[in-house]
Amino acid sequence: MSAQQAARAPAPTTELSRDLGLFDITMVGVAAMIGAGIFVLTGIAAGVAGPALIVAFALNGVVTLLTAMVYAELGSAIPEAGGGYLWVRQGLPGGNAFMAGWMSWFAHAVAGSLYALGFAAYLAETLHLIGIGTFGVPQAIFTKAIAVAIALVFIYINFRGASETGMAGNIVTMGKIAIIGVFVVSGIAVILGEPERLEEAFRDFAPKGLTGIFAAMGLTYIAYEGYEVIVQTGEEVRDPRRNVPKAVFLALLIVVPIYILVAFVCIGAVQTPDGSPTWQWLGEHQELGLLRAAEQFMPLGSILLLVGALFSTMSALNATTYSSTRVSFAMGRDRNLPDLFGAVHPRTRTPYLALALSGALIIGLVVFIPQIHDVAAAADIMFLLLFMQVNVAVITIRRKYGDKLAYGYLTPFFPYVPIVAIVLQLALALVLFKVSALAWFVILGWLGSGLLIYHFYASRRELEEEVTPVLVEERLRVDREGFSVLVPVANPNTVDNLLGVADAILETQPGQLVLLHVITVPDQLPVSVGRDFVNDVRPVMDDTARKAEALEMTPNALIRVGHRPADAIIDTVREHRCNFVVMGWRGQSSDPRTVVGSNIDRIVKDSNANVVVVRGDVELPARRILVPVQHPRHGHLMAGLAAPMAVAEGAYIELLHVVGEDLTPHERAARAAELKQAISSLDRPPADADADGRRKQRFRIRIATGEVVPTIVEHSREFDLLMMGASRESWIRRKVWGDKTFRIANSVDCPLMLVNLRTGRLQFNVSQFFQFFWDTEEEMPG
């Protein structure tokens, strides 16, 4: 293969091996769920909720099920590495995808640090139990050192590959489930032998009310996020459309009853030494509350519980290391993070650099954030915010791409299930401020840094990836801070019209002319092949440039290549900050989904510029221009644009305002006065008026009654040019210009100019945001 052919060859895709079965991924989910939620947070949560901890665990199961159904649906339809981050990227606009990945990466990493610290704490307790201690090392330093060591162990296990990861997880998960089973059975035996304990233990069921229940739900929500880890394995699962949904529900079916039973046993089987309420005693022992409970009624309680805790924290650390790596890998592959995140090891086929960086984040959090409840709250908040985004994204994905996806599972009662989940998750996230204000401050700091990285780095890489390349840029470079008019050159027969309009616009404000020609290539070919056709379009561009120079304009010529002309035009508007785009229009579109045409519709929607669409042979300067005005406040803008196009001897511009017949003569006169006032600064004798001050350009105002469409069509027969303004409000009805404008445009015979005036940046961004959700006729990204 020649160097030239190699340069044109498409880049190879990056994929992960598929070697995980239903049992493997179910155990991955269970491993992530049965971790700190039971062994570390049960005592803390009991101190917050009281005996109502049982209700907190059960309600968390319900809240979890709502989002788990969404994950099962999307995981079956889009089984790729990245999970929630990937779906937000496809379902939500702008920087939401980056922030979802940024949040998910941090959430899994901080959860991993929590499990590493939990493992270290229980290992230290084990060493004390057998009389070894911490070898003279201070407890805090010893705990951190062990946490770092166990994190490194599971970084290596994940580096070995998915099969080894699944095998390691299966072994430790089955072991800890067996130990928890002994704990539950032992506790129930005690309760059955002394049923009076239940009455005493559950007497004050919710000592801190609903606030305590919700706080415990928020604090322990991290224990239920294992279904999110399951979908992260989507690209590595055999038959993912069938196995991913099954694994999600099987994992919940195993875990939720276990949590409820553990809470029941902890509250009901424990006899406190000092006679204090059981829940209060458990809360005082914090992360070791479950261990102290096991010591009372479980055979070999301390030993078995410590072994179970070690198994639990190891398997959870394994799962979260696995998941955080997959998220950062997906972000690197999508150019939201540096390319090294997307590198795959040639032998193990694992994302080894993403794994190394995720491991470094986990270890860093281990070292610098030692408080377990703060770490847990931070992870909880991140997961809740991420799940809220996914619940919004599933609604958009179903609407936009539903008929293009092969689902293995569909969420029932759609869209009510994700909407209810969003409300509940937001409530839990806010309640967590009472549990740990520090966690919220950490979250806000992480989110703030993510926004900065997206603004200054990731968004620019996205633009570099998506933008159509410039093949030729000739003459003067465009001053991006100055005024400029863009004229896409497609049809040589319409160039004279478009240049005349551009020249008139530049009469209103001196600036630069940008001429653009787009070389289009089929989707099946890389855009690089467009370079072969540059010489074919040079004569058209040179001829257009000469015509512009004859009109005393200095053109800047650009040639771009892309799959769609609209994309190239939008890219040029953004890069050069063009104020106006002047385009030709052949007439009514044959596509019923568009008003003017698919290219023009997209340009109006996605570029914040004044767009002027010209139909017919417009002779400028024109003698008679009709400008329908929807509201007097719009009159100044449209009249100002029309003014330089009517400078011929005896030329005039008529501003037509159509009102209903129920409007009184006094009200019509008021409208006319308001419109006259709006254009007062324009209706002045020009510098070249004759000796008597007679104007070569005159404005006329007409207030007409009747229906808008037939009235404008009837009046247009007397004019050489009809100039109509349009607003972006009709986008919400999936039309760039409203129905009335469309009907008028297709009924008049005179030359026509449709003008869409630009909006403020904030209003444009808001319009873009809502337009993203409204559009349904789109292909799946990627």
mmCIF file with all atom_site columns, C-alpha atoms in Angstrom, residues 12 15 41 46 53 78 86 131 133 189 227 260 282 325 375 381 394 419 431 521 528 576 597 608-609 645 778:
data_model
loop_
_atom_site.group_PDB
_atom_site.id
_atom_site.type_symbol
_atom_site.label_atom_id
_atom_site.label_alt_id
_atom_site.label_comp_id
_atom_site.label_asym_id
_atom_site.label_entity_id
_atom_site.label_seq_id
_atom_site.pdbx_PDB_ins_code
_atom_site.Cartn_x
_atom_site.Cartn_y
_atom_site.Cartn_z
_atom_site.occupancy
_atom_site.B_iso_or_equiv
_atom_site.pdbx_formal_charge
_atom_site.auth_seq_id
_atom_site.auth_comp_id
_atom_site.auth_asym_id
_atom_site.auth_atom_id
_atom_site.pdbx_PDB_model_num
ATOM 1  C CA . PRO A 1 12  ? -9.342  1.019   12.503 1.00 0.00 ? 12  PRO A CA 1
ATOM 2  C CA . GLU A 1 15  ? -13.399 -2.932  20.262 1.00 0.00 ? 15  GLU A CA 1
ATOM 3  C CA . LEU A 1 41  ? -22.597 1.742   56.092 1.00 0.00 ? 41  LEU A CA 1
ATOM 4  C CA . ALA A 1 46  ? -28.943 2.660   61.460 1.00 0.00 ? 46  ALA A CA 1
ATOM 5  C CA . LEU A 1 53  ? -33.502 1.333   58.264 1.00 0.00 ? 53  LEU A CA 1
ATOM 6  C CA . ILE A 1 78  ? -26.762 0.064   23.067 1.00 0.00 ? 78  ILE A CA 1
ATOM 7  C CA . LEU A 1 86  ? -22.483 6.872   26.367 1.00 0.00 ? 86  LEU A CA 1
ATOM 8  C CA . GLY A 1 131 ? -2.874  -10.406 68.178 1.00 0.00 ? 131 GLY A CA 1
ATOM 9  C CA . GLY A 1 133 ? -1.682  -5.436  65.379 1.00 0.00 ? 133 GLY A CA 1
ATOM 10 C CA . ALA A 1 189 ? -32.685 -18.035 65.053 1.00 0.00 ? 189 ALA A CA 1
ATOM 11 C CA . TYR A 1 227 ? -26.594 -2.486  37.949 1.00 0.00 ? 227 TYR A CA 1
ATOM 12 C CA . ILE A 1 260 ? -33.658 -5.983  54.100 1.00 0.00 ? 260 ILE A CA 1
ATOM 13 C CA . LEU A 1 282 ? -25.117 0.476   66.071 1.00 0.00 ? 282 LEU A CA 1
ATOM 14 C CA . THR A 1 325 ? -11.752 2.321   33.689 1.00 0.00 ? 325 THR A CA 1
ATOM 15 C CA . VAL A 1 375 ? -16.596 9.596   50.776 1.00 0.00 ? 375 VAL A CA 1
ATOM 16 C CA . ILE A 1 381 ? -24.465 12.364  45.047 1.00 0.00 ? 381 ILE A CA 1
ATOM 17 C CA . VAL A 1 394 ? -33.784 7.486   27.822 1.00 0.00 ? 394 VAL A CA 1
ATOM 18 C CA . ILE A 1 419 ? -39.807 10.924  35.391 1.00 0.00 ? 419 ILE A CA 1
ATOM 19 C CA . VAL A 1 431 ? -31.128 15.411  51.575 1.00 0.00 ? 431 VAL A CA 1
ATOM 20 C CA . VAL A 1 521 ? -18.518 13.308  -0.918 1.00 0.00 ? 521 VAL A CA 1
ATOM 21 C CA . SER A 1 528 ? -10.100 13.308  2.287  1.00 0.00 ? 528 SER A CA 1
ATOM 22 C CA . HIS A 1 576 ? -15.339 33.052  11.260 1.00 0.00 ? 576 HIS A CA 1
ATOM 23 C CA . GLY A 1 597 ? -35.076 22.643  2.334  1.00 0.00 ? 597 GLY A CA 1
ATOM 24 C CA . ASN A 1 608 ? -26.576 31.920  15.122 1.00 0.00 ? 608 ASN A CA 1
ATOM 25 C CA . ALA A 1 609 ? -26.372 34.302  12.172 1.00 0.00 ? 609 ALA A CA 1
ATOM 26 C CA . MET A 1 645 ? -31.616 47.876  -1.504 1.00 0.00 ? 645 MET A CA 1
ATOM 27 C CA . GLU A 1 778 ? -32.145 11.674  13.184 1.00 0.00 ? 778 GLU A CA 1
#
